[in-house]
């Protein structure tokens, strides 16, 4: 069965600092991987996704993620964090068709210090 | 961008009553919708996959008679929590998948509190 692990429950960074959120997955086939952000009162918003091709994926809001098959990882990065990036971030893997039946990681809550 | 709405955004009900939650795709047609449950400070757990015009597919451990799902049109799916109990209190989130079958768009969620 597929699973997703986000080792960091909470992360605090200073505004302007770089950010990396870790995600490890377990899946028998080629994974379809996603990063979502959840802000209070809003639905989950897709930041980026990886299906195939270039292992470095660019997303919205200046985020990027790199798929590393050898490490079963799909870490999310941003070179300079803004205060508005404070939110809960979820990594997910899809089983079935590309966008179907998501299994989510436990989430990482990002706090940004001024 | 694609927008998914949920109604109500929050609901409080007495134990033993049933509660219906609506999920609508506002500007696109969704042949598939998903229902998730999120406990406080925890991740989303997929409850069921809802396909328009057919029966929903429930994940293991989810009681289909407890959580009734109807997907009557390409823009509307409903989740009915029947005979709700306090342990059903949670945050219920739906998502709708667009026709390219690659992206799910999530609703803002419905917070259910059963007294």
XYZ file of C-alpha atoms in Angstrom:
229
model
C 0.000 0.000 0.000
C 1.143 3.497 -0.691
C 2.109 5.870 2.077
C 3.482 9.357 2.466
C 5.635 10.604 5.302
C 6.313 14.196 6.154
C 8.907 13.987 8.912
C 8.544 17.555 10.110
C 5.293 18.394 11.878
C 6.250 22.010 12.462
C 8.831 24.245 10.832
C 9.600 27.850 11.664
C 11.646 30.007 9.345
C 12.425 33.684 9.187
C 10.919 35.766 6.461
C 13.288 35.883 3.532
C 15.007 32.650 4.462
C 14.980 29.571 2.281
C 12.614 26.698 2.930
C 12.643 22.972 2.361
C 9.777 20.712 3.373
C 10.494 17.017 3.288
C 8.315 14.328 1.799
C 9.011 10.624 1.449
C 6.677 8.223 -0.259
C 6.210 4.518 -0.585
C 4.575 3.294 -3.751
C 5.151 0.268 -5.917
C 4.633 1.872 -9.280
C 5.577 5.171 -10.855
C 4.266 7.751 -8.420
C 2.125 10.726 -9.215
C 3.141 13.269 -6.596
C 1.556 16.479 -5.412
C 2.091 19.296 -2.975
C -0.921 21.145 -1.591
C -1.184 24.092 0.765
C -4.049 24.548 3.205
C -4.827 27.930 4.692
C -7.518 28.485 7.322
C -10.946 28.871 5.784
C -9.735 27.926 2.337
C -9.650 24.732 0.377
C -6.452 22.933 -0.380
C -4.624 24.616 -3.204
C -2.376 22.729 -5.576
C 1.165 24.072 -5.576
C 2.683 21.661 -8.062
C 2.593 18.114 -9.316
C 4.927 15.554 -10.802
C 3.817 12.904 -13.248
C 6.853 12.283 -15.415
C 9.661 14.028 -17.245
C 11.855 16.661 -15.670
C 12.383 15.780 -12.044
C 12.522 19.424 -10.987
C 9.006 20.787 -11.027
C 8.086 24.444 -10.857
C 4.880 25.458 -9.159
C 2.947 28.516 -8.172
C 3.985 31.137 -5.629
C 7.672 30.514 -6.293
C 7.680 26.928 -5.060
C 9.523 24.062 -6.666
C 9.967 20.394 -5.851
C 12.440 17.772 -6.901
C 11.560 14.131 -7.455
C 14.347 11.771 -6.435
C 13.451 8.195 -7.175
C 16.539 6.781 -5.485
C 15.541 8.448 -2.238
C 11.770 8.096 -2.669
C 11.516 11.779 -1.945
C 9.669 14.777 -3.303
C 10.857 17.729 -1.233
C 9.313 21.153 -1.605
C 11.531 24.217 -1.713
C 11.290 27.954 -1.871
C 14.322 30.257 -2.002
C 12.785 33.119 -0.018
C 9.787 32.697 2.246
C 7.136 35.364 2.632
C 4.947 35.842 5.703
C 1.938 34.867 3.605
C 3.425 31.410 3.103
C 2.529 30.461 6.674
C 0.109 27.560 6.300
C -0.176 23.791 6.406
C 1.527 21.921 3.591
C 0.575 18.458 2.457
C 2.425 16.073 0.210
C 0.316 13.448 -1.559
C 0.679 10.479 -3.840
C -2.036 9.248 -6.187
C -2.897 5.668 -6.857
C -4.972 4.646 -9.812
C -5.112 7.215 -12.563
C -2.861 10.252 -12.408
C -5.052 12.415 -10.259
C -7.145 9.868 -8.458
C -7.365 8.631 -4.919
C -4.833 10.699 -3.093
C -2.980 9.507 -0.040
C -1.788 12.434 2.008
C 1.127 12.829 4.329
C 0.559 14.067 7.840
C 1.262 17.648 6.898
C 3.849 20.221 7.924
C 2.797 23.436 9.568
C 4.974 26.319 8.465
C 5.355 29.353 10.654
C 7.168 32.441 9.419
C 8.957 34.781 11.778
C 9.100 38.456 10.873
C -9.352 28.765 -11.873
C -11.647 25.909 -10.988
C -13.769 26.551 -7.922
C -15.395 24.029 -5.642
C -17.866 25.089 -3.005
C -19.263 23.290 0.002
C -22.402 23.972 1.935
C -22.766 24.418 4.782
C -19.378 25.606 5.952
C -20.199 24.489 9.456
C -23.036 22.658 11.139
C -23.956 21.693 14.673
C -26.477 18.935 15.175
C -27.862 16.686 17.856
C -26.809 13.092 18.181
C -29.036 10.812 16.138
C -29.901 13.296 13.439
C -28.722 13.228 9.842
C -26.705 15.923 8.169
C -26.299 16.558 4.456
C -23.247 18.284 3.018
C -23.186 19.543 -0.549
C -20.186 19.794 -2.817
C -20.437 21.741 -6.065
C -18.036 22.377 -8.894
C -18.931 25.913 -9.926
C -17.257 26.416 -13.264
C -16.411 22.973 -14.539
C -17.914 19.548 -14.847
C -16.593 16.861 -12.578
C -17.199 13.254 -13.430
C -15.439 12.267 -10.239
C -15.646 13.776 -6.785
C -13.912 12.671 -3.631
C -14.838 12.964 0.026
C -12.199 13.303 2.715
C -12.263 13.544 6.466
C -9.749 15.516 8.473
C -9.380 15.274 12.222
C -7.822 18.182 14.123
C -4.150 18.584 13.391
C -4.183 15.489 11.239
C -4.061 14.731 7.581
C -6.881 14.145 5.140
C -8.198 10.613 4.884
C -10.009 9.585 1.737
C -13.467 8.275 2.568
C -14.959 7.566 -0.832
C -14.792 8.200 -4.541
C -17.983 9.395 -6.150
C -18.647 8.974 -9.847
C -21.547 10.701 -11.526
C -24.428 8.358 -12.129
C -22.977 5.385 -10.300
C -22.479 4.135 -6.792
C -19.672 5.525 -4.728
C -16.608 3.474 -3.939
C -15.784 3.505 -0.254
C -12.383 3.119 1.309
C -11.763 0.260 3.679
C -13.208 0.923 7.086
C -15.706 3.549 5.949
C -19.326 2.551 6.569
C -21.302 3.132 3.408
C -24.614 3.032 5.264
C -23.330 5.666 7.639
C -21.951 8.013 5.022
C -24.347 8.133 2.093
C -22.956 9.651 -1.062
C -24.986 10.770 -4.037
C -23.492 12.180 -7.221
C -26.559 13.059 -9.212
C -25.039 15.507 -11.645
C -21.701 16.555 -13.059
C -21.549 19.494 -10.690
C -23.027 18.199 -7.452
C -22.190 15.497 -4.958
C -23.725 15.164 -1.510
C -22.529 13.419 1.621
C -25.137 12.536 4.215
C -23.963 11.559 7.663
C -26.794 9.417 8.961
C -27.645 9.079 12.643
C -24.695 11.228 13.548
C -22.824 10.639 16.786
C -20.204 12.759 18.549
C -17.400 10.641 17.080
C -18.537 11.759 13.628
C -17.545 15.305 14.498
C -14.841 16.257 12.048
C -13.883 18.412 9.112
C -15.268 17.019 5.871
C -13.645 18.090 2.631
C -14.679 17.329 -0.907
C -12.745 17.607 -4.114
C -13.729 17.510 -7.750
C -11.635 16.227 -10.563
C -11.644 17.947 -13.901
C -11.989 16.148 -17.188
C -8.267 15.870 -17.814
C -8.281 13.567 -14.821
C -5.083 15.024 -13.492
C -6.037 17.635 -10.954
C -8.344 17.658 -7.969
C -9.795 20.941 -6.826
C -10.750 21.092 -3.195
C -13.660 22.680 -1.451
C -13.173 24.802 1.688
C -14.517 22.078 3.939
C -17.462 21.616 6.277
C -16.961 21.449 9.992
C -19.438 19.127 11.669
C -20.012 19.126 15.406
C -22.348 16.514 16.818
C -23.559 17.164 20.341
